[in-house]
CSV table of C-alpha atoms in Angstrom, one decimal:
chain,number,residue,atom,x,y,z
A,1,UNK,CA,-22.5,-38.6,-7.7
A,2,UNK,CA,-24.5,-37.0,-4.9
A,3,UNK,CA,-26.3,-33.6,-3.8
A,4,UNK,CA,-24.8,-31.8,-1.5
A,5,UNK,CA,-26.3,-28.8,0.0
A,6,UNK,CA,-24.5,-25.7,-0.7
A,7,UNK,CA,-26.6,-23.1,0.8
A,8,UNK,CA,-29.6,-21.3,1.4
A,9,UNK,CA,-31.4,-18.3,0.2
A,10,UNK,CA,-34.1,-15.7,0.6
A,11,UNK,CA,-34.7,-12.8,-2.0
A,12,UNK,CA,-37.4,-9.9,-1.4
A,13,UNK,CA,-39.2,-9.2,-3.5
A,14,UNK,CA,-41.2,-5.6,-5.1
A,15,UNK,CA,-44.5,-6.8,-5.8
A,16,UNK,CA,-45.0,-7.5,-9.3
A,17,UNK,CA,-45.1,-5.2,-12.1
A,18,UNK,CA,-47.3,-7.5,-15.1
A,19,UNK,CA,-47.0,-6.8,-18.4
A,20,UNK,CA,-50.1,-8.1,-19.5
A,21,UNK,CA,-51.2,-11.7,-22.0
A,22,UNK,CA,-48.7,-11.3,-24.7
A,23,UNK,CA,-48.3,-14.3,-27.4
A,24,UNK,CA,-46.8,-16.6,-25.7
A,25,UNK,CA,-48.1,-16.3,-21.9
A,26,UNK,CA,-48.6,-13.5,-18.8
A,27,UNK,CA,-45.1,-11.9,-18.6
A,28,UNK,CA,-44.6,-10.5,-15.3
A,29,UNK,CA,-41.3,-9.1,-13.7
A,30,UNK,CA,-40.7,-9.2,-9.7
A,31,UNK,CA,-37.6,-6.5,-8.2
A,32,UNK,CA,-35.0,-8.2,-5.6
A,33,UNK,CA,-35.4,-5.8,-3.3
A,34,UNK,CA,-32.5,-7.5,-0.5
A,35,UNK,CA,-32.0,-11.2,1.4
A,36,UNK,CA,-29.6,-13.5,2.9
A,37,UNK,CA,-27.9,-16.3,1.7
A,38,UNK,CA,-26.3,-18.5,4.6
A,39,UNK,CA,-23.8,-21.7,4.5
A,40,UNK,CA,-20.6,-23.3,5.1
A,41,UNK,CA,-18.8,-21.4,2.7
A,42,UNK,CA,-21.0,-19.1,1.1
A,43,UNK,CA,-23.1,-16.1,3.7
A,44,UNK,CA,-23.9,-13.0,2.3
A,45,UNK,CA,-26.5,-10.6,1.2
A,46,UNK,CA,-28.7,-10.1,-2.1
A,47,UNK,CA,-28.0,-6.6,-3.8
A,48,UNK,CA,-30.7,-4.8,-5.2
A,49,UNK,CA,-30.8,-4.6,-9.3
A,50,UNK,CA,-31.6,-8.0,-9.9
A,51,UNK,CA,-35.2,-9.7,-10.4
A,52,UNK,CA,-37.4,-12.6,-12.2
A,53,UNK,CA,-38.2,-12.3,-15.1
A,54,UNK,CA,-41.8,-14.8,-14.8
A,55,UNK,CA,-43.4,-15.9,-17.8
A,56,UNK,CA,-46.3,-17.9,-16.8
A,57,UNK,CA,-48.0,-20.7,-20.0
A,58,UNK,CA,-51.9,-21.1,-20.9
A,59,UNK,CA,-50.3,-25.2,-19.2
A,60,UNK,CA,-50.6,-23.3,-15.6
A,61,UNK,CA,-46.9,-22.8,-15.9
A,62,UNK,CA,-44.3,-19.9,-14.8
A,63,UNK,CA,-41.1,-20.4,-16.4
A,64,UNK,CA,-38.4,-18.2,-14.3
A,65,UNK,CA,-36.2,-16.4,-15.8
A,66,UNK,CA,-33.6,-14.6,-12.7
A,67,UNK,CA,-30.0,-12.8,-12.7
A,68,UNK,CA,-28.5,-11.5,-9.2
A,69,UNK,CA,-26.2,-10.8,-7.6
A,70,UNK,CA,-24.6,-11.5,-3.6
A,71,UNK,CA,-22.6,-10.3,-1.8
A,72,UNK,CA,-20.3,-12.4,0.8
A,73,UNK,CA,-19.6,-11.4,3.8
A,74,UNK,CA,-16.5,-10.8,3.1
A,75,UNK,CA,-16.8,-8.4,0.0
A,76,UNK,CA,-16.9,-11.4,-2.3
A,77,UNK,CA,-19.9,-10.5,-5.3
A,78,UNK,CA,-20.9,-13.7,-6.8
A,79,UNK,CA,-23.8,-13.1,-10.1
A,80,UNK,CA,-25.9,-15.5,-10.2
A,81,UNK,CA,-28.4,-17.1,-12.6
A,82,UNK,CA,-31.0,-19.1,-13.6
A,83,UNK,CA,-34.0,-20.6,-14.8
A,84,UNK,CA,-36.7,-23.0,-14.2
A,85,UNK,CA,-39.9,-24.2,-13.3
A,86,UNK,CA,-43.0,-23.3,-11.3
A,87,UNK,CA,-45.9,-25.5,-11.1
A,88,UNK,CA,-48.5,-22.5,-10.7
A,89,UNK,CA,-51.0,-24.8,-8.8
A,90,UNK,CA,-54.0,-23.2,-6.3
A,91,UNK,CA,-50.5,-22.7,-3.4
A,92,UNK,CA,-48.6,-20.7,-5.6
A,93,UNK,CA,-51.2,-19.1,-6.7
A,94,UNK,CA,-52.3,-17.9,-2.8
A,95,UNK,CA,-48.7,-17.0,-2.1
A,96,UNK,CA,-48.8,-14.7,-4.8
A,97,UNK,CA,-50.9,-12.8,-3.9
A,98,UNK,CA,-51.2,-12.7,-0.5
A,99,UNK,CA,-48.6,-10.9,1.8
A,100,UNK,CA,-49.4,-13.3,4.3
A,101,UNK,CA,-49.1,-16.6,2.6
A,102,UNK,CA,-46.7,-19.0,1.9
A,103,UNK,CA,-45.9,-22.3,0.7
A,104,UNK,CA,-43.1,-25.6,1.6
A,105,UNK,CA,-40.9,-26.7,-0.8
A,106,UNK,CA,-43.1,-30.4,-1.4
A,107,UNK,CA,-46.5,-27.7,-2.4
A,108,UNK,CA,-44.9,-27.4,-5.3
A,109,UNK,CA,-42.7,-28.1,-8.3
A,110,UNK,CA,-40.2,-24.9,-8.5
A,111,UNK,CA,-36.8,-25.7,-9.6
A,112,UNK,CA,-34.2,-24.1,-11.1
A,113,UNK,CA,-30.6,-24.3,-12.3
A,114,UNK,CA,-28.0,-21.4,-10.5
A,115,UNK,CA,-25.3,-20.7,-12.8
A,116,UNK,CA,-22.7,-18.7,-9.8
A,117,UNK,CA,-20.4,-16.3,-11.4
A,118,UNK,CA,-17.9,-14.2,-10.0
A,119,UNK,CA,-14.1,-12.9,-10.5
A,120,UNK,CA,-12.8,-13.4,-6.7
A,121,UNK,CA,-10.2,-15.5,-6.7
A,122,UNK,CA,-11.7,-16.9,-2.5
A,123,UNK,CA,-15.5,-18.2,-4.3
A,124,UNK,CA,-13.6,-19.3,-8.4
A,125,UNK,CA,-14.8,-22.7,-7.1
A,126,UNK,CA,-18.6,-21.7,-8.0
A,127,UNK,CA,-17.5,-20.9,-11.8
A,128,UNK,CA,-16.6,-24.9,-11.8
A,129,UNK,CA,-19.3,-26.4,-10.6
A,130,UNK,CA,-23.5,-27.5,-11.3
A,131,UNK,CA,-25.8,-25.9,-8.8
A,132,UNK,CA,-29.3,-26.6,-8.9
A,133,UNK,CA,-32.6,-25.6,-6.3
A,134,UNK,CA,-35.3,-25.8,-5.6
A,135,UNK,CA,-37.5,-22.9,-4.0
A,136,UNK,CA,-40.8,-21.9,-2.1
A,137,UNK,CA,-41.9,-19.0,-2.0
A,138,UNK,CA,-42.7,-16.6,1.6
A,139,UNK,CA,-44.3,-14.3,3.1
A,140,UNK,CA,-43.2,-10.6,2.1
A,141,UNK,CA,-43.3,-11.6,-0.8
A,142,UNK,CA,-40.3,-13.7,-0.8
A,143,UNK,CA,-38.5,-16.6,-2.7
A,144,UNK,CA,-36.0,-19.0,-0.2
A,145,UNK,CA,-33.8,-21.7,-2.1
A,146,UNK,CA,-31.9,-24.5,-0.7
A,147,UNK,CA,-29.4,-24.7,-3.0
A,148,UNK,CA,-27.6,-27.6,-4.2
A,149,UNK,CA,-24.1,-29.0,-5.1
A,150,UNK,CA,-23.5,-31.8,-7.3
A,151,UNK,CA,-20.6,-34.0,-6.9
């Protein structure tokens, strides 16, 4: 088994909507407002209407629940959904409260398991592929992911 970089993507986000500390932790919603994807086989833009419903637990870890849509440069629409883990360390906390701060990939544990889905026959291969990704926080606020295909 090996990992092959399939594409990178950036999602720009609105400021979070905090729902407060509930019985399972602090729940926040980050709405996706745009972004881009670039790779050898997938290139396009992130569409609005998606987001991340993150739950930050008392253990200092964020549990991601993300859904969004990617429109490819040639007109296909690919649905992305994933769960993952984000280590809410000091660098991450600083980056999430500042519009200019960022993290790099090794600064935190930020891993996801994207599932891609489409009805477009040109991209049907994504329906039969396992992906993993690593993330980092970008100014804006925004997030950036490197998405790898598991071969």
